[in-house]
Coordinates of C-alpha atoms and ligand atoms in Angstrom, one line a residue:
X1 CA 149.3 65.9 48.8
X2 CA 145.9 66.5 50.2
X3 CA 143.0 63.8 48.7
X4 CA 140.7 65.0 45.7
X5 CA 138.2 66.7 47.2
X6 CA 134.1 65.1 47.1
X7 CA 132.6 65.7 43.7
X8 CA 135.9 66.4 41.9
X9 CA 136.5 64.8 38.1
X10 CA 138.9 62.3 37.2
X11 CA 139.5 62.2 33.1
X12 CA 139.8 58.5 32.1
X13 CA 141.3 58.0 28.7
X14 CA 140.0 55.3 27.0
X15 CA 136.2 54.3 27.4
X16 CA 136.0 50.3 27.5
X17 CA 135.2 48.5 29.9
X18 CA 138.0 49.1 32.6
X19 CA 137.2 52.7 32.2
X20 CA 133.8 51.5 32.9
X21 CA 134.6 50.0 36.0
X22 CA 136.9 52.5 37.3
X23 CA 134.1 55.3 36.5
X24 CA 131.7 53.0 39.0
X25 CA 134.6 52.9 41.9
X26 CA 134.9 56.6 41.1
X27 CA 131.6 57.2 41.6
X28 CA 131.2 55.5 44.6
X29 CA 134.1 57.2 46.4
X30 CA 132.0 60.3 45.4
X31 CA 134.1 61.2 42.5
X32 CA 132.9 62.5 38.6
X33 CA 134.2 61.3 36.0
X34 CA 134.9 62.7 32.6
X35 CA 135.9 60.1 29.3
X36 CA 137.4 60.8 26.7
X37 CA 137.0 58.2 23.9
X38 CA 136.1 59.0 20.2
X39 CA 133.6 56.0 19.9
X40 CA 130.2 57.7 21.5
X41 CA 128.3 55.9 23.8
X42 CA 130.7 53.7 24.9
X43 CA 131.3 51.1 27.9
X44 CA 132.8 53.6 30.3
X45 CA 130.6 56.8 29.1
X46 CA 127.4 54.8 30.0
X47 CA 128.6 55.0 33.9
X48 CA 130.9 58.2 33.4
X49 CA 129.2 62.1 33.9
X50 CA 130.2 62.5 30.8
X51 CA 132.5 61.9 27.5
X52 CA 134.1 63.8 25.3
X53 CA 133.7 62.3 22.2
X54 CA 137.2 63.0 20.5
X55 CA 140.8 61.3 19.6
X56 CA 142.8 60.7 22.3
X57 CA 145.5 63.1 20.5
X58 CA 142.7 65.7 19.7
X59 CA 144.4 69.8 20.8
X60 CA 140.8 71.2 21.8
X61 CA 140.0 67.9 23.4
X62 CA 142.8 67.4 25.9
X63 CA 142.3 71.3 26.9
X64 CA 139.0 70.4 27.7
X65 CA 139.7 67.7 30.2
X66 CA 142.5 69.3 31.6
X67 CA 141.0 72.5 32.1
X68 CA 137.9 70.3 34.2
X69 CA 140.1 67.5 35.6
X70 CA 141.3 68.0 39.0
X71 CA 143.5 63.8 37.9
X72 CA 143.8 62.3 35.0
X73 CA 144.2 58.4 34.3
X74 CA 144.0 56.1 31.6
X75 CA 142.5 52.6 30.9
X76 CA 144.6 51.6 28.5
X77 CA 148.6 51.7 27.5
X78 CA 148.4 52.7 24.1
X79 CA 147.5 56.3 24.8
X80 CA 149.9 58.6 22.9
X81 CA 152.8 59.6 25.4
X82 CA 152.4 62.7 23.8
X83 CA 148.8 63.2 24.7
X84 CA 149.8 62.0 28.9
X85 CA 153.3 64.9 28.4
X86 CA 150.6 67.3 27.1
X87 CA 148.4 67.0 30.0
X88 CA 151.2 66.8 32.5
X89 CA 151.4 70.4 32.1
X90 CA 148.5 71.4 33.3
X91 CA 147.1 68.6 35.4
X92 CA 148.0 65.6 37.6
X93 CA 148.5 62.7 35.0
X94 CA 148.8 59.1 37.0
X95 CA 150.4 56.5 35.9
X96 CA 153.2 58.7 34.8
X97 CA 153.8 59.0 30.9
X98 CA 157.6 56.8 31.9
X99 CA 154.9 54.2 32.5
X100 CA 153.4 54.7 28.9
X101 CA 156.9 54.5 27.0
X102 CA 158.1 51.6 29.3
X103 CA 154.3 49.7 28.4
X104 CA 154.6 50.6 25.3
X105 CA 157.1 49.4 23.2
X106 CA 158.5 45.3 24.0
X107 CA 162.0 45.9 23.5
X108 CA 162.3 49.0 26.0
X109 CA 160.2 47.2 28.3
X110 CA 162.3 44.1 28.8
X111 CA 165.5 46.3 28.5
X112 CA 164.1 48.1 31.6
X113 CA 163.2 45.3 33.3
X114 CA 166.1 43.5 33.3
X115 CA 168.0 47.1 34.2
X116 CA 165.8 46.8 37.6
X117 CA 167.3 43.1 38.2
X118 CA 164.2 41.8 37.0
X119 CA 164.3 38.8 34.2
X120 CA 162.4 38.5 31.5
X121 CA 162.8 35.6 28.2
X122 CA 165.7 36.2 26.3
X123 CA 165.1 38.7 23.6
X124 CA 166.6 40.3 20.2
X125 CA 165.6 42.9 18.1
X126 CA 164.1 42.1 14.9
X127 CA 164.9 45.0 11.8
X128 CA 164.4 42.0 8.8
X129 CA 164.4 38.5 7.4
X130 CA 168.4 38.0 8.3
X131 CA 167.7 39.7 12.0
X132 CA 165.0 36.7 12.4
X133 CA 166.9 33.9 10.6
X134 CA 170.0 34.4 13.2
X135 CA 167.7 35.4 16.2
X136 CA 166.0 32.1 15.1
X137 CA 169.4 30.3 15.5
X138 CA 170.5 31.6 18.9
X139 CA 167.3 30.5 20.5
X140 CA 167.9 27.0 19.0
X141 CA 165.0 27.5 16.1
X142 CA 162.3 28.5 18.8
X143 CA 160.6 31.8 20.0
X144 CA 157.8 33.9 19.9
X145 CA 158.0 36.9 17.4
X146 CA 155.6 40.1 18.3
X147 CA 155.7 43.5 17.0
X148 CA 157.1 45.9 19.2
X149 CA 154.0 48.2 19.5
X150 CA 150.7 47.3 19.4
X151 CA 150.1 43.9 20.1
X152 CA 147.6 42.8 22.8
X153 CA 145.8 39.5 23.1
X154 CA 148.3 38.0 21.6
X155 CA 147.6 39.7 18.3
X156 CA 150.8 40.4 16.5
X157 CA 152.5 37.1 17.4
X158 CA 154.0 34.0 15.4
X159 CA 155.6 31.5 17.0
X160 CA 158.5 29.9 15.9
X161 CA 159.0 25.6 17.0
X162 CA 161.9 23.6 16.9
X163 CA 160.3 21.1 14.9
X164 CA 158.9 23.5 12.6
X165 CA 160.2 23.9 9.0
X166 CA 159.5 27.5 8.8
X167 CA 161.8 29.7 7.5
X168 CA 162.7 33.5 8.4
X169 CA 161.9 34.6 4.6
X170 CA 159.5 37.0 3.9
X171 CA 158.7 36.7 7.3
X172 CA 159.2 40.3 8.2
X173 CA 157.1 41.7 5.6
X174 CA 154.0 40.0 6.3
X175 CA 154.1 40.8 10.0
X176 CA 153.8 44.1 8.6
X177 CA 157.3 45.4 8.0
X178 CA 157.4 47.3 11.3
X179 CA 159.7 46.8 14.2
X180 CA 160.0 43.3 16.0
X181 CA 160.9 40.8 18.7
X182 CA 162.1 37.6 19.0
X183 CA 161.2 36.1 22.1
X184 CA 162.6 32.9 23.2
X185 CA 160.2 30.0 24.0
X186 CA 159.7 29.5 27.0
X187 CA 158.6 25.9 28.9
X188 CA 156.7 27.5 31.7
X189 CA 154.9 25.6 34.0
X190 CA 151.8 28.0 35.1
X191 CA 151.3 32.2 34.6
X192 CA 150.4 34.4 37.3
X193 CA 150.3 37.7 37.3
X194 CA 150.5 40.2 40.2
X195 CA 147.7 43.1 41.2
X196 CA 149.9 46.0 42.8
X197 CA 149.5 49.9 43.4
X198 CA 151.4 52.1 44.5
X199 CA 149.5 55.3 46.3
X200 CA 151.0 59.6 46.2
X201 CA 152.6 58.5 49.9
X202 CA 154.7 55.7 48.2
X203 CA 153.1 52.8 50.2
X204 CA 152.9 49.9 48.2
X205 CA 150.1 46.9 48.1
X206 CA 149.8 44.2 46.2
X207 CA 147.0 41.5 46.1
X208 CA 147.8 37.5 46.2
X209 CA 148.9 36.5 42.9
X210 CA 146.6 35.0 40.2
X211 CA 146.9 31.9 38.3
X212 CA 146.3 32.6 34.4
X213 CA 145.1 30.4 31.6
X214 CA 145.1 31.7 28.0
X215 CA 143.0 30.4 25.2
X216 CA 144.3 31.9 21.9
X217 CA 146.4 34.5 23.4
X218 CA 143.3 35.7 25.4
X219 CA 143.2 35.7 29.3
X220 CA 140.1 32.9 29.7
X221 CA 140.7 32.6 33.6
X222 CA 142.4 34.0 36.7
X223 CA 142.4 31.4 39.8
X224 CA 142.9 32.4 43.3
X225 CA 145.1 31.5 45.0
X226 CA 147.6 30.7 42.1
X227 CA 149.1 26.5 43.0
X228 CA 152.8 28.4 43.9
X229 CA 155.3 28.2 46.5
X230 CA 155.1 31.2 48.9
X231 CA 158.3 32.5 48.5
X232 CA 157.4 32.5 44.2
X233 CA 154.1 34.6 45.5
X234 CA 156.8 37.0 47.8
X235 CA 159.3 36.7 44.8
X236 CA 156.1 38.1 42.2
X237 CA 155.4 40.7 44.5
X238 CA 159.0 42.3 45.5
X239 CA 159.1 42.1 41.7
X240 CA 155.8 44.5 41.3
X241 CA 156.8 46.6 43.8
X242 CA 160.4 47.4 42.0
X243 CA 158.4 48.2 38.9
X244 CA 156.2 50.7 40.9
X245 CA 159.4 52.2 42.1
X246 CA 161.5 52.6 39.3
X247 CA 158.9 54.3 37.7
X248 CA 158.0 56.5 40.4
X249 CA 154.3 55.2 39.6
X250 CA 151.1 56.4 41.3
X251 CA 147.9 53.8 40.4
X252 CA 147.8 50.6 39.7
X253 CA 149.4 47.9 37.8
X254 CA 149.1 44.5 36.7
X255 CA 152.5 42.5 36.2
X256 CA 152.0 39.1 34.5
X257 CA 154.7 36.1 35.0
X258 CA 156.0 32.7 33.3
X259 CA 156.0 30.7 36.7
X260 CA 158.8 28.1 35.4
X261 CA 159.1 24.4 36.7
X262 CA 161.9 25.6 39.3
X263 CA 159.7 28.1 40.6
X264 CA 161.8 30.9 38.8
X265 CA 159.9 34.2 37.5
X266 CA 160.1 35.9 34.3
X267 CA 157.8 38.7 33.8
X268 CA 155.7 38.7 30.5
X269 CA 154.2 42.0 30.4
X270 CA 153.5 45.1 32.4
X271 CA 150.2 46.5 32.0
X272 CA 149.8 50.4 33.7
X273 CA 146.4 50.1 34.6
X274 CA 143.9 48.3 36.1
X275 CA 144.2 44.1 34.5
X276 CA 141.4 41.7 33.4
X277 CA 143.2 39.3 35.5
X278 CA 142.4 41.3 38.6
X279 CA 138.6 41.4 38.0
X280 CA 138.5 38.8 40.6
X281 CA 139.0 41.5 43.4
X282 CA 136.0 43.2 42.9
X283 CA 134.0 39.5 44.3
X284 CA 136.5 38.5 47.0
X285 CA 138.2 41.7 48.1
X286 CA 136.7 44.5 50.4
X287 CA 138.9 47.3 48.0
X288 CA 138.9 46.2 44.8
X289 CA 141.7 46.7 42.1
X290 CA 139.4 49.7 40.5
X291 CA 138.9 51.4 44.0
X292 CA 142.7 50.9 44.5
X293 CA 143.3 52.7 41.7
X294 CA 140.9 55.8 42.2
X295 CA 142.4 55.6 45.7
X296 CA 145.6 56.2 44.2
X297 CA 145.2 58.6 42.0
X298 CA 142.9 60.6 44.3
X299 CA 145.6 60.8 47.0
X300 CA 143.4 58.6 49.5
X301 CA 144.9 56.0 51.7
X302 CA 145.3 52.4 50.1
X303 CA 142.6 50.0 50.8
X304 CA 142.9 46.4 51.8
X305 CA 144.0 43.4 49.6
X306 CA 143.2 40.3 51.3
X307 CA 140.8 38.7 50.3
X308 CA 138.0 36.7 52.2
X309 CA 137.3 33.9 49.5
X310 CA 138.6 31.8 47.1
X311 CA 137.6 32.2 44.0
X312 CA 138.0 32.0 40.2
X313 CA 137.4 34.8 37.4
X314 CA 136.5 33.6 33.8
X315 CA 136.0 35.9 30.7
X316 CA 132.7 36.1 28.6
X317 CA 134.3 36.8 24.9
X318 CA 132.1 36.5 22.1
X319 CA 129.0 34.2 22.4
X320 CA 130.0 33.3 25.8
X321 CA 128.1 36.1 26.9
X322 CA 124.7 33.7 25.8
X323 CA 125.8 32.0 29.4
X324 CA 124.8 34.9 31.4
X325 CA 121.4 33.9 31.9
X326 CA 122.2 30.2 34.0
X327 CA 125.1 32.3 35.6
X328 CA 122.2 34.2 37.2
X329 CA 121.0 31.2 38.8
X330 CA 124.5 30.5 40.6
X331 CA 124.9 31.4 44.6
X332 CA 128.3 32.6 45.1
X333 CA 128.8 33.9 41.9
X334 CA 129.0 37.5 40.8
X335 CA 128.2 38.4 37.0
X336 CA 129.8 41.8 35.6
X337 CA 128.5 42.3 31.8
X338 CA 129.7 45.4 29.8
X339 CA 127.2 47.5 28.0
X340 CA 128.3 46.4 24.6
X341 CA 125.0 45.6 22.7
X342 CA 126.2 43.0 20.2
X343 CA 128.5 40.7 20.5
X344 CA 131.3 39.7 18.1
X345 CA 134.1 36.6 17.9
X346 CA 137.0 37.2 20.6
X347 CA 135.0 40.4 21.7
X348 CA 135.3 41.1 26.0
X349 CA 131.2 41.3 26.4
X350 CA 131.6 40.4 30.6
X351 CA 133.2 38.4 33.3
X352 CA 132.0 36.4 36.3
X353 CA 133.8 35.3 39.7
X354 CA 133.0 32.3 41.7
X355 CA 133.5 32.3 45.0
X356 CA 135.0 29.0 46.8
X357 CA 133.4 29.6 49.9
X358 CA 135.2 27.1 52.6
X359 CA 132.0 24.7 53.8
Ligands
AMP401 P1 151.5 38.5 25.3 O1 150.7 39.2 24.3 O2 152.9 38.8 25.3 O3 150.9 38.6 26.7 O4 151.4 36.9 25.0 C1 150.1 36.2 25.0 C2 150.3 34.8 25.5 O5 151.2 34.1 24.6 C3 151.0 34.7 26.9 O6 150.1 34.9 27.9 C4 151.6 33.3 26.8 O7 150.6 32.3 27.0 C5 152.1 33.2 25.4 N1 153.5 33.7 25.2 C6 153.8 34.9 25.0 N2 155.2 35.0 25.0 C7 155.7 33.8 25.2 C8 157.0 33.2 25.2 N3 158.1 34.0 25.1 N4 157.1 31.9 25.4 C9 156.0 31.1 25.6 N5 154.8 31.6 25.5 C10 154.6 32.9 25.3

């Protein structure tokens, strides 16, 4: 495929901040972008050409980006398949929708991965109270139970302790009635998660692995380079890159890990987009993982990922963001705030990376 043409349009469903920041890597590859998100004035529309203020699943809507999208990509997995299928047939849609159904749902995800060879926690389907109470009981009275659909942040999750007295009753019906998964617990001793793309030539790349730390179910940090062995970073990798395969992806995507004690991987999640835990690229990488993407999806060549420092990534949620104003005193530090006028408890308002420049 020849590369998008200068001054083309990319549509970017979804208008928060990762369509923000892919909007910015368009733009500076000489690419217009066009969201489409039905909150006005959003994160991404304030860097985008323009939005189209509309549902995602919106007829008249979709038309219209199709009919004045040369690509279209998405910032976040939750996009109706339906809306990517209905694209598809008119315009280049990257990730592919398989990428969406895989995302979306946990049980089909896991089932997938572990078709591809790839391991994951142990799992079961939960349809009820006696589904949990004897899920409960092959994973010794441990696990994680998540809704299928949905969840993000670790919303949608209770988890389930050995030494915990909690019983399976009524369970069900107060995480909502809907479809469910027991997860087993797992011991792990660090989580990583992997940065890779996959460009319209099939060439793969894939950036060093992160090391994550989660505060209430939300990423707080990503560390560079993760404390792993180098055959669990090449393990990680190989893993990413037979996700990108399978699914005959174009773009890129973020793979998170349960590094255990043994150095053994098991893959959390798959994300089919652009990953908070790769913000860190855009401060110590010459490509970032938002030009990577738009590389991608524009047919273009993949850019580099090494990196040339060190570094660590930390989230401003909430009131965090009140911090900005000392982090603009810091050398080697790069601040990235959002657009998003107010904040609010566990909202994403920014990010910063610190370089560890070698002295
Ligand atoms: P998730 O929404 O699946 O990414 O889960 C959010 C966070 O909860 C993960 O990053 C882990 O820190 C923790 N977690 C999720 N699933 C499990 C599991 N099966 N065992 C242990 N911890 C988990």
């Amino acid at each position: 495929m020849k590369p998008l043409p200068l001054g083309a349009s990319i549509g970017i469903i979804g208008g928060g901040q990762l369509g923000r920041m892919l909007a910015a890597a368009a733009a500076r590859l000489g690419y217009r972008t066009i969201v489409l998100e039905p909150q006005p004035d959003c994160p991404a529309a304030q860097l985008a050409n323009r939005q189209i203020v509309a549902a995602y699943d919106d007829p008249e809507a979709l038309a219209e980006l199709a009919s004045n999208c040369a690509v279209v990509t998405y910032e976040f997995e939750n996009v109706p398949v339906a809306t990517a299928t209905k694209l598809a047939a008119s315009v280049p849609v990257c990730p592919p929708s398989s990428a969406l159904e895989v995302s979306q749902d946990r049980l089909v995800e896991k089932r997938f991965l572990n078709a591809q060879g790839i391991s994951t926690a142990d799992f079961l389907p939960v349809d009820n109270d006696a589904d949990l109470a004897a899920a409960l009981q092959s994973f010794a009275g441990a696990g994680v139970l998540k809704t299928r659909r949905m969840g993000y942040d670790g919303k949608g999750q209770r988890v389930f302790r050995q030494s915990s007295s909690e019983h399976a009753g009524g369970v069900y019906d107060a995480m909502g009635g809907i479809p469910l998964i027991l997860e087993a617990l797992v011991t792990f001793e660090r989580e990583i998660s992997v940065i890779a793309a996959r460009g319209m030539d099939g060439r793969l790349a894939a950036y060093d692995p992160a090391e994550n730390v989660h505060r209430d179910g939300i990423l707080h940090s990503s560390t560079v380079p993760a404390a792993i062995a180098p055959a669990t970073a090449e393990a990680a990798r190989q893993a990413a890159f037979a996700i990108l395969e399978a699914l005959g992806y174009v773009g890129v995507i973020g793979v998170e890990f349960f590094a255990l004690p043994d150095g053994a991987l098991l893959v959390n999640e798959i994300a089919p987009r652009v990953h908070n835990s790769g913000h860190w690229t855009e401060a110590a990488c010459i490509v970032s993982q938002f030009e990577q993407h738009i590389r991608a999806i524009a047919g273009l060549p993949l850019g580099e990922t090494a990196r040339h420092s060190d570094c660590v990534m930390e989230n401003l949620i909430g009131e965090d963001v009140l911090r900005a104003q000392a982090l603009f005193a810091e050398p080697d530090l790069m601040l990235h705030l959002y657009g998003k006028a107010e904040w609010r408890p566990g909202r994403k308002m920014g990010h910063f990376t610190r370089l560890r420049r070698a002295s």
